[in-house]
Amino acid sequence: MILKNQVEWVLHCCAILAGLPKNHYLSTKALAEFHGVPKEYLSKALQSLSQAKIVETTLGPSGGYRLARPTEEITFLDIVEAVEGKGRTFVCNNIRQNNPCRSADHCDTKPCSVARIMWDADEAWRSKLRSVTLSDLVETLAQDVPAELWKSSFEWVMARA
Amino acid sequence: MILKNQVEWVLHCCAILAGLPKNHYLSTKALAEFHGVPKEYLSKALQSLSQAKIVETTLGPSGGYRLARPTEEITFLDIVEAVEGKGRTFVCNNIRQNNPCRSADHCDTKPCSVARIMWDADEAWRSKLRSVTLSDLVETLAQDVPAELWKSSFEWVMARA
DNA sequence: CTATTTAAGGATAATTATTATCCTTAAATA
DNA sequence: TATTTAAGGATAATAATTATCCTTAAATAG
């Protein structure tokens, strides 16, 4: 069970968009080139972000993407779910219904115990992702990325935004 | 990103094995029939449990599987990892290395910030699964499953164990 | 000793999900 | 008007999941 590589891509894209000055847009082309990923396929992932209202777009030259909300109001969960979907990692097929000892009219009152436990773990995962915002990420990156590289990357982006 | 259906199967199988008296084994055939799942494929999942030392086996008539440890010492994480592997759900391809502003000899000191956050969420998931044992599951099932069905299921199993 | 039952594991096939690529359309803009 | 862009449809390539079938060797019952 592995997340799509698009998740990694859009998280990094959002980090870049987070550093963009107001009223600037960055194109799929620039984002794909910056991260060294295929433009057409990245485009699909960015469309998912757009549908999820995490980014907004404009067309034409100097068009592209920008964040739709302040960085403090965009969580990792928002971004991950936009690409990966909101479904749970554990799907309960209710195999307890196949128990040969069950009467045909047996009716379950609660979800399966196994599923409840697995879903609790899912929720712990979600909860953790919900607790981290893009703002937090930018803060961490600002500390981790050498000042030199931080500056040149910003300039690279601004030459295209 | 969805867990294998084998995860659901083996969790239910372990619940059944947890109710087995000492020195009894239950075969793949019985477990597959009880849960209404394909015997051959379930067998692969049970082999994984065996390799993970969660269950132990014996051959021949009246052979099959039994738990290798007390129920309090088998966690959901043990079982899930046996089938699903121990890898993380987020794989970092380190796309920051593709940043065109990087000098060729640039060397990262820490793992990528994005990955660290995603891995924290993975760990929250694992941690939750590690906190629940087979013993806990059996306790919950004992409350959820009607006494009638509980009894008849036990008898069904014992007729084959 | 023999026939049967069983788990283990190899080989392979079918199905589904992921990872793309290409093309058309319509909007923005220079 | 020509160019640039996102959106979205269609399709293909690759990989993961979900099986099925077969052989081998160990345990056991007769």
Short mmCIF file of C-alpha atoms (C1' of nucleotides) in Angstrom, two decimals:
data_model
loop_
_atom_site.label_atom_id
_atom_site.label_comp_id
_atom_site.label_asym_id
_atom_site.label_seq_id
_atom_site.Cartn_x
_atom_site.Cartn_y
_atom_site.Cartn_z
CA MET A 1 0.00 0.00 0.00
CA ILE A 2 1.80 3.05 -1.29
CA LEU A 3 0.54 6.57 -1.93
CA LYS A 4 0.66 7.83 -5.51
CA ASN A 5 3.82 9.65 -6.46
CA GLN A 6 1.53 12.54 -7.42
CA VAL A 7 1.07 13.14 -3.69
CA GLU A 8 4.76 13.89 -3.33
CA TRP A 9 4.65 16.09 -6.42
CA VAL A 10 1.72 18.26 -5.36
CA LEU A 11 3.04 18.73 -1.84
CA HIS A 12 6.24 20.15 -3.28
CA CYS A 13 4.24 22.20 -5.79
CA CYS A 14 2.17 23.70 -2.99
CA ALA A 15 5.35 24.59 -1.12
CA ILE A 16 6.48 26.53 -4.18
CA LEU A 17 3.11 28.20 -4.67
CA ALA A 18 3.19 29.17 -1.00
CA GLY A 19 6.22 31.33 -1.71
CA LEU A 20 4.62 33.13 -4.63
CA PRO A 21 3.78 36.86 -4.19
CA LYS A 22 0.11 37.86 -4.45
CA ASN A 23 -1.35 38.01 -7.97
CA HIS A 24 1.30 35.76 -9.44
CA TYR A 25 0.60 32.43 -11.10
CA LEU A 26 3.00 29.60 -11.87
CA SER A 27 2.40 27.27 -14.81
CA THR A 28 2.38 23.48 -14.91
CA LYS A 29 5.36 23.72 -17.23
CA ALA A 30 7.45 25.59 -14.65
CA LEU A 31 6.36 23.34 -11.78
CA ALA A 32 7.12 20.21 -13.80
CA GLU A 33 10.51 21.49 -14.86
CA PHE A 34 11.44 22.60 -11.34
CA HIS A 35 10.64 19.20 -9.88
CA GLY A 36 11.79 17.10 -12.82
CA VAL A 37 8.47 15.33 -13.30
CA PRO A 38 6.36 14.72 -16.43
CA LYS A 39 4.34 17.82 -17.23
CA GLU A 40 1.23 16.12 -18.62
CA TYR A 41 0.81 13.79 -15.69
CA LEU A 42 1.58 16.46 -13.11
CA SER A 43 -1.16 18.45 -14.83
CA LYS A 44 -3.71 15.80 -13.84
CA ALA A 45 -2.68 16.10 -10.21
CA LEU A 46 -2.88 19.89 -10.31
CA GLN A 47 -6.36 19.57 -11.79
CA SER A 48 -7.29 17.56 -8.71
CA LEU A 49 -5.99 20.37 -6.49
CA SER A 50 -8.03 22.80 -8.54
CA GLN A 51 -11.21 20.73 -8.18
CA ALA A 52 -10.58 20.56 -4.44
CA LYS A 53 -10.40 24.37 -4.34
CA ILE A 54 -6.89 24.27 -2.95
CA VAL A 55 -5.50 26.22 -5.89
CA GLU A 56 -7.08 28.52 -8.42
CA THR A 57 -6.06 29.04 -11.99
CA THR A 58 -6.05 31.49 -14.83
CA LEU A 59 -5.43 30.93 -18.50
CA GLY A 60 -3.22 32.51 -21.09
CA PRO A 61 0.41 33.64 -20.99
CA SER A 62 1.43 34.35 -17.39
CA GLY A 63 -1.39 32.03 -16.38
CA GLY A 64 -1.07 28.98 -14.17
CA TYR A 65 -1.75 28.17 -10.51
CA ARG A 66 -1.80 29.98 -7.19
CA LEU A 67 -3.05 28.97 -3.77
CA ALA A 68 -6.74 29.60 -3.20
CA ARG A 69 -6.37 30.13 0.55
CA PRO A 70 -3.81 31.35 3.08
CA THR A 71 -1.10 28.79 3.85
CA GLU A 72 -2.33 28.42 7.45
CA GLU A 73 -5.66 27.22 6.12
CA ILE A 74 -4.36 24.47 3.85
CA THR A 75 -3.54 21.21 5.62
CA PHE A 76 -1.53 18.25 4.42
CA LEU A 77 -4.73 16.25 4.64
CA ASP A 78 -6.45 18.64 2.21
CA ILE A 79 -3.69 18.15 -0.32
CA VAL A 80 -3.27 14.41 0.14
CA GLU A 81 -7.00 13.79 -0.10
CA ALA A 82 -7.30 15.93 -3.22
CA VAL A 83 -4.99 13.53 -5.05
CA GLU A 84 -5.55 10.30 -3.20
CA GLY A 85 -9.25 10.56 -2.53
CA LYS A 86 -11.09 10.63 0.78
CA GLY A 87 -11.61 6.89 1.01
CA ARG A 88 -10.25 4.83 3.86
CA THR A 89 -7.17 2.65 3.46
CA PHE A 90 -9.04 -0.30 4.97
CA VAL A 91 -12.05 -1.44 3.00
CA CYS A 92 -14.38 -3.73 4.92
CA ASN A 93 -15.94 -6.39 2.71
CA ASN A 94 -17.89 -7.63 5.69
CA ILE A 95 -16.71 -11.19 5.32
CA ARG A 96 -18.33 -12.03 8.66
CA GLN A 97 -21.51 -12.32 6.58
CA ASN A 98 -20.04 -15.45 5.01
CA ASN A 99 -19.98 -17.26 8.34
CA PRO A 100 -21.80 -20.52 7.58
CA CYS A 101 -23.38 -20.50 11.04
CA ARG A 102 -25.34 -17.34 10.34
CA SER A 103 -29.04 -17.52 9.82
CA ALA A 104 -30.11 -15.99 6.51
CA ASP A 105 -31.98 -13.14 8.20
CA HIS A 106 -29.17 -12.19 10.56
CA CYS A 107 -28.73 -8.43 10.67
CA ASP A 108 -25.64 -6.60 11.95
CA THR A 109 -26.20 -3.70 14.29
CA LYS A 110 -22.64 -2.35 14.30
CA PRO A 111 -19.82 -2.17 11.76
CA CYS A 112 -17.41 -5.08 11.98
CA SER A 113 -15.05 -4.93 15.00
CA VAL A 114 -12.03 -5.46 12.79
CA ALA A 115 -13.02 -2.58 10.55
CA ARG A 116 -13.60 -0.25 13.50
CA ILE A 117 -10.07 -0.81 14.72
CA MET A 118 -8.55 -0.38 11.28
CA TRP A 119 -10.58 2.79 10.73
CA ASP A 120 -9.36 4.19 14.05
CA ALA A 121 -5.82 3.82 12.74
CA ASP A 122 -6.83 5.54 9.51
CA GLU A 123 -8.26 8.36 11.54
CA ALA A 124 -5.01 8.69 13.52
CA TRP A 125 -3.22 9.09 10.19
CA ARG A 126 -5.70 11.66 8.94
CA SER A 127 -5.61 13.50 12.21
CA LYS A 128 -1.84 13.85 12.02
CA LEU A 129 -2.01 15.12 8.44
CA ARG A 130 -4.76 17.54 9.43
CA SER A 131 -2.53 19.00 12.13
CA VAL A 132 0.15 20.17 9.71
CA THR A 133 -0.45 23.15 7.43
CA LEU A 134 1.39 24.49 4.42
CA SER A 135 2.49 27.31 6.68
CA ASP A 136 4.25 24.77 8.92
CA LEU A 137 5.92 23.20 5.93
CA VAL A 138 7.25 26.50 4.64
CA GLU A 139 8.61 27.25 8.10
CA THR A 140 10.45 23.94 8.19
CA LEU A 141 11.77 24.35 4.68
CA ALA A 142 13.05 27.83 5.48
CA GLN A 143 15.19 26.25 8.17
CA ASP A 144 16.28 23.20 6.20
CA VAL A 145 17.06 24.71 2.82
CA PRO A 146 20.37 26.62 2.62
CA ALA A 147 19.81 30.39 2.22
CA GLU A 148 21.71 30.38 -1.07
CA LEU A 149 19.51 27.71 -2.64
CA TRP A 150 16.37 29.23 -1.15
CA LYS A 151 17.17 32.56 -2.84
CA SER A 152 18.14 31.17 -6.24
CA SER A 153 15.05 28.94 -6.28
CA PHE A 154 12.84 31.92 -5.55
CA GLU A 155 14.45 33.82 -8.41
CA TRP A 156 14.06 30.88 -10.75
CA VAL A 157 10.37 30.75 -9.94
CA MET A 158 9.83 34.52 -10.20
CA ALA A 159 11.41 34.57 -13.63
CA ARG A 160 8.48 32.40 -14.71
CA ALA A 161 5.61 33.59 -12.49
CA MET B 1 -4.24 3.65 -1.62
CA ILE B 2 -6.06 0.65 -0.25
CA LEU B 3 -4.80 -2.23 1.88
CA LYS B 4 -4.90 -5.70 0.37
CA ASN B 5 -8.08 -7.64 1.04
CA GLN B 6 -5.78 -10.30 2.50
CA VAL B 7 -5.33 -7.99 5.50
CA GLU B 8 -9.03 -8.25 6.29
CA TRP B 9 -8.91 -12.00 5.79
CA VAL B 10 -5.98 -12.71 8.10
CA LEU B 11 -7.31 -10.45 10.84
CA HIS B 12 -10.51 -12.49 10.88
CA CYS B 13 -8.51 -15.71 10.68
CA CYS B 14 -6.44 -14.70 13.69
CA ALA B 15 -9.62 -13.95 15.61
CA ILE B 16 -10.76 -17.51 14.95
CA LEU B 17 -7.37 -19.01 15.83
CA ALA B 18 -7.46 -16.97 19.04
CA GLY B 19 -10.48 -18.98 20.15
CA LEU B 20 -8.88 -22.35 19.46
CA PRO B 21 -8.03 -24.56 22.48
CA LYS B 22 -4.37 -25.45 23.04
CA ASN B 23 -2.91 -28.13 20.76
CA HIS B 24 -5.56 -27.66 18.10
CA TYR B 25 -4.86 -26.61 14.54
CA LEU B 26 -7.25 -25.23 11.94
CA SER B 27 -6.64 -25.78 8.24
CA THR B 28 -6.63 -23.27 5.40
CA LYS B 29 -9.61 -25.12 4.00
CA ALA B 30 -11.71 -24.52 7.11
CA LEU B 31 -10.61 -20.88 7.43
CA ALA B 32 -11.38 -20.21 3.77
CA GLU B 33 -14.76 -21.87 3.98
CA PHE B 34 -15.69 -20.07 7.18
CA HIS B 35 -14.89 -16.66 5.68
CA GLY B 36 -16.04 -17.39 2.15
CA VAL B 37 -12.73 -16.54 0.52
CA PRO B 38 -10.60 -18.40 -2.04
CA LYS B 39 -8.59 -21.10 -0.30
CA GLU B 40 -5.50 -20.95 -2.51
CA TYR B 41 -5.07 -17.21 -2.20
CA LEU B 42 -5.82 -17.16 1.51
CA SER B 43 -3.09 -19.77 1.79
CA LYS B 44 -0.55 -17.22 0.53
CA ALA B 45 -1.59 -14.78 3.23
CA LEU B 46 -1.38 -17.44 5.92
CA GLN B 47 2.09 -18.31 4.68
CA SER B 48 3.03 -14.69 5.33
CA LEU B 49 1.72 -14.99 8.90
CA SER B 50 3.76 -18.15 9.27
CA GLN B 51 6.93 -16.46 8.01
CA ALA B 52 6.29 -13.61 10.44
CA LYS B 53 6.12 -16.14 13.28
CA ILE B 54 2.60 -15.06 14.17
CA VAL B 55 1.23 -18.53 13.57
CA GLU B 56 2.81 -21.96 13.53
CA THR B 57 1.81 -24.93 11.48
CA THR B 58 1.80 -28.65 11.31
CA LEU B 59 1.19 -30.98 8.39
CA GLY B 60 -1.04 -33.93 7.77
CA PRO B 61 -4.65 -34.67 8.68
CA SER B 62 -5.68 -32.49 11.65
CA GLY B 63 -2.86 -30.17 10.66
CA GLY B 64 -3.16 -26.46 9.92
CA TYR B 65 -2.50 -23.26 11.84
CA ARG B 66 -2.48 -22.07 15.42
CA LEU B 67 -1.23 -18.87 17.02
CA ALA B 68 2.47 -18.88 17.87
CA ARG B 69 2.08 -16.50 20.82
CA PRO B 70 -0.48 -15.48 23.45
CA THR B 71 -3.18 -13.16 22.09
CA GLU B 72 -1.97 -10.27 24.28
CA GLU B 73 1.37 -10.42 22.48
CA ILE B 74 0.07 -10.21 18.93
CA THR B 75 -0.76 -6.69 17.76
CA PHE B 76 -2.76 -5.55 14.76
CA LEU B 77 0.45 -4.02 13.45
CA ASP B 78 2.17 -7.42 13.56
CA ILE B 79 -0.59 -8.94 11.46
CA VAL B 80 -1.00 -6.05 9.04
CA GLU B 81 2.74 -5.83 8.44
CA ALA B 82 3.03 -9.56 7.87
CA VAL B 83 0.74 -9.26 4.87
CA GLU B 84 1.28 -5.69 3.76
CA GLY B 85 5.00 -5.39 4.41
CA LYS B 86 6.83 -3.02 6.73
CA GLY B 87 7.36 -0.27 4.17
CA ARG B 88 6.00 3.22 4.61
CA THR B 89 2.93 4.40 2.71
CA PHE B 90 4.77 7.52 1.59
CA VAL B 91 7.81 6.86 -0.57
CA CYS B 92 10.14 9.83 -0.94
CA ASN B 93 11.69 10.03 -4.38
CA ASN B 94 13.65 13.04 -3.26
CA ILE B 95 12.46 15.20 -6.12
CA ARG B 96 14.11 18.21 -4.45
CA GLN B 97 17.26 16.88 -6.09
CA ASN B 98 15.81 17.86 -9.44
CA ASN B 99 15.73 21.54 -8.48
CA PRO B 100 17.56 23.21 -11.39
CA CYS B 101 19.14 25.72 -9.01
CA ARG B 102 21.10 23.05 -7.17
CA SER B 103 24.81 22.76 -7.66
CA ALA B 104 25.88 19.31 -8.80
CA ASP B 105 27.74 18.59 -5.56
CA HIS B 106 24.92 19.67 -3.25
CA CYS B 107 24.49 17.22 -0.41
CA ASP B 108 21.39 16.92 1.79
CA THR B 109 21.95 16.62 5.50
CA LYS B 110 18.38 15.73 6.49
CA PRO B 111 15.54 13.76 4.89
CA CYS B 112 13.13 15.92 2.90
CA SER B 113 10.76 18.02 5.06
CA VAL B 114 7.75 16.78 3.16
CA ALA B 115 8.75 13.16 3.74
CA ARG B 116 9.33 13.73 7.46
CA ILE B 117 5.79 15.01 7.88
CA MET B 118 4.27 12.19 5.84
CA TRP B 119 6.31 9.64 7.78
CA ASP B 120 5.07 11.10 11.07
CA ALA B 121 1.54 10.39 9.89
CA ASP B 122 2.56 6.86 8.95
CA GLU B 123 3.97 6.41 12.41
CA ALA B 124 0.71 7.63 13.99
CA TRP B 125 -1.09 4.93 12.00
CA ARG B 126 1.39 2.28 13.03
CA SER B 127 1.32 3.40 16.61
CA LYS B 128 -2.46 3.02 16.73
CA LEU B 129 -2.28 -0.46 15.22
CA ARG B 130 0.47 -1.41 17.65
CA SER B 131 -1.76 -0.41 20.57
CA VAL B 132 -4.44 -2.99 19.78
CA THR B 133 -3.85 -6.69 20.39
CA LEU B 134 -5.69 -9.81 19.33
CA SER B 135 -6.78 -10.07 22.93
CA ASP B 136 -8.53 -6.70 22.60
CA LEU B 137 -10.21 -7.83 19.40
CA VAL B 138 -11.53 -11.03 20.94
CA GLU B 139 -12.91 -9.03 23.85
CA THR B 140 -14.75 -6.69 21.49
CA LEU B 141 -16.06 -9.54 19.38
CA ALA B 142 -17.33 -11.33 22.49
CA GLN B 143 -19.49 -8.30 23.17
CA ASP B 144 -20.56 -7.66 19.57
CA VAL B 145 -21.32 -11.16 18.38
CA PRO B 146 -24.62 -12.62 19.65
CA ALA B 147 -24.04 -15.46 22.12
CA GLU B 148 -25.92 -17.88 19.86
CA LEU B 149 -23.74 -17.20 16.84
CA TRP B 150 -20.62 -17.14 18.97
CA LYS B 151 -21.39 -20.63 20.25
CA SER B 152 -22.36 -22.17 16.91
CA SER B 153 -19.27 -20.69 15.25
CA PHE B 154 -17.06 -22.18 17.94
CA GLU B 155 -18.67 -25.56 17.40
CA TRP B 156 -18.29 -25.28 13.64
CA VAL B 157 -14.60 -24.59 14.10
CA MET B 158 -14.08 -27.35 16.68
CA ALA B 159 -15.65 -29.90 14.36
CA ARG B 160 -12.71 -29.19 12.04
CA ALA B 161 -9.84 -28.40 14.43
"C1'" DC C 1 4.11 -49.47 4.30
"C1'" DT C 2 0.54 -46.93 1.79
"C1'" DA C 3 -2.90 -43.59 0.83
"C1'" DT C 4 -4.49 -39.27 2.44
"C1'" DT C 5 -4.14 -34.73 4.26
"C1'" DT C 6 -1.76 -30.81 4.85
"C1'" DA C 7 1.49 -26.36 4.37
"C1'" DA C 8 5.06 -24.32 1.39
"C1'" DG C 9 6.30 -22.46 -2.49
"C1'" DG C 10 6.95 -21.97 -7.76
"C1'" DA C 11 4.76 -20.64 -12.11
"C1'" DT C 12 1.49 -18.27 -14.42
"C1'" DA C 13 -2.77 -15.81 -15.63
"C1'" DA C 14 -6.54 -12.32 -14.93
"C1'" DT C 15 -7.88 -8.09 -13.21
"C1'" DT C 16 -7.28 -3.56 -11.52
"C1'" DA C 17 -4.60 0.62 -10.30
"C1'" DT C 18 -0.99 3.60 -11.38
"C1'" DT C 19 1.67 6.22 -14.44
"C1'" DA C 20 1.87 8.13 -18.07
"C1'" DT C 21 1.07 10.45 -23.29
"C1'" DC C 22 -1.54 12.68 -26.78
"C1'" DC C 23 -5.17 15.48 -28.47
"C1'" DT C 24 -9.04 18.84 -28.50
"C1'" DT C 25 -11.38 22.74 -26.50
"C1'" DA C 26 -11.91 27.17 -24.63
"C1'" DA C 27 -10.28 31.07 -22.14
"C1'" DA C 28 -6.84 34.83 -21.41
"C1'" DT C 29 -3.48 37.86 -23.28
"C1'" DA C 30 0.02 40.17 -25.84
"C1'" DT D 1 -4.92 37.14 -34.60
"C1'" DA D 2 -1.43 34.06 -32.90
"C1'" DT D 3 0.23 32.30 -28.61
"C1'" DT D 4 -0.10 30.53 -24.08
"C1'" DT D 5 -2.47 28.31 -20.80
"C1'" DA D 6 -5.72 24.90 -17.88
"C1'" DA D 7 -9.32 21.31 -18.42
"C1'" DG D 8 -10.58 17.23 -19.70
"C1'" DG D 9 -11.26 13.03 -22.90
"C1'" DA D 10 -9.08 8.97 -24.94
"C1'" DT D 11 -5.76 5.71 -24.90
"C1'" DA D 12 -1.49 3.10 -23.83
"C1'" DA D 13 2.26 1.21 -20.84
"C1'" DT D 14 3.59 -0.51 -16.54
"C1'" DA D 15 3.03 -2.35 -12.03
"C1'" DA D 16 0.34 -4.23 -8.20
"C1'" DT D 17 -3.24 -7.09 -6.72
"C1'" DT D 18 -5.90 -11.11 -6.90
"C1'" DA D 19 -6.15 -15.07 -7.98
"C1'" DT D 20 -5.37 -20.43 -9.88
"C1'" DC D 21 -2.77 -24.50 -10.64
"C1'" DC D 22 0.87 -27.61 -9.77
"C1'" DT D 23 4.76 -29.97 -7.33
"C1'" DT D 24 7.11 -31.19 -3.12
"C1'" DA D 25 7.66 -32.87 1.37
"C1'" DA D 26 6.03 -33.66 5.95
"C1'" DA D 27 2.58 -35.73 9.18
"C1'" DT D 28 -0.80 -39.11 10.12
"C1'" DA D 29 -4.35 -42.67 9.99
"C1'" DG D 30 -5.27 -47.14 8.59
#
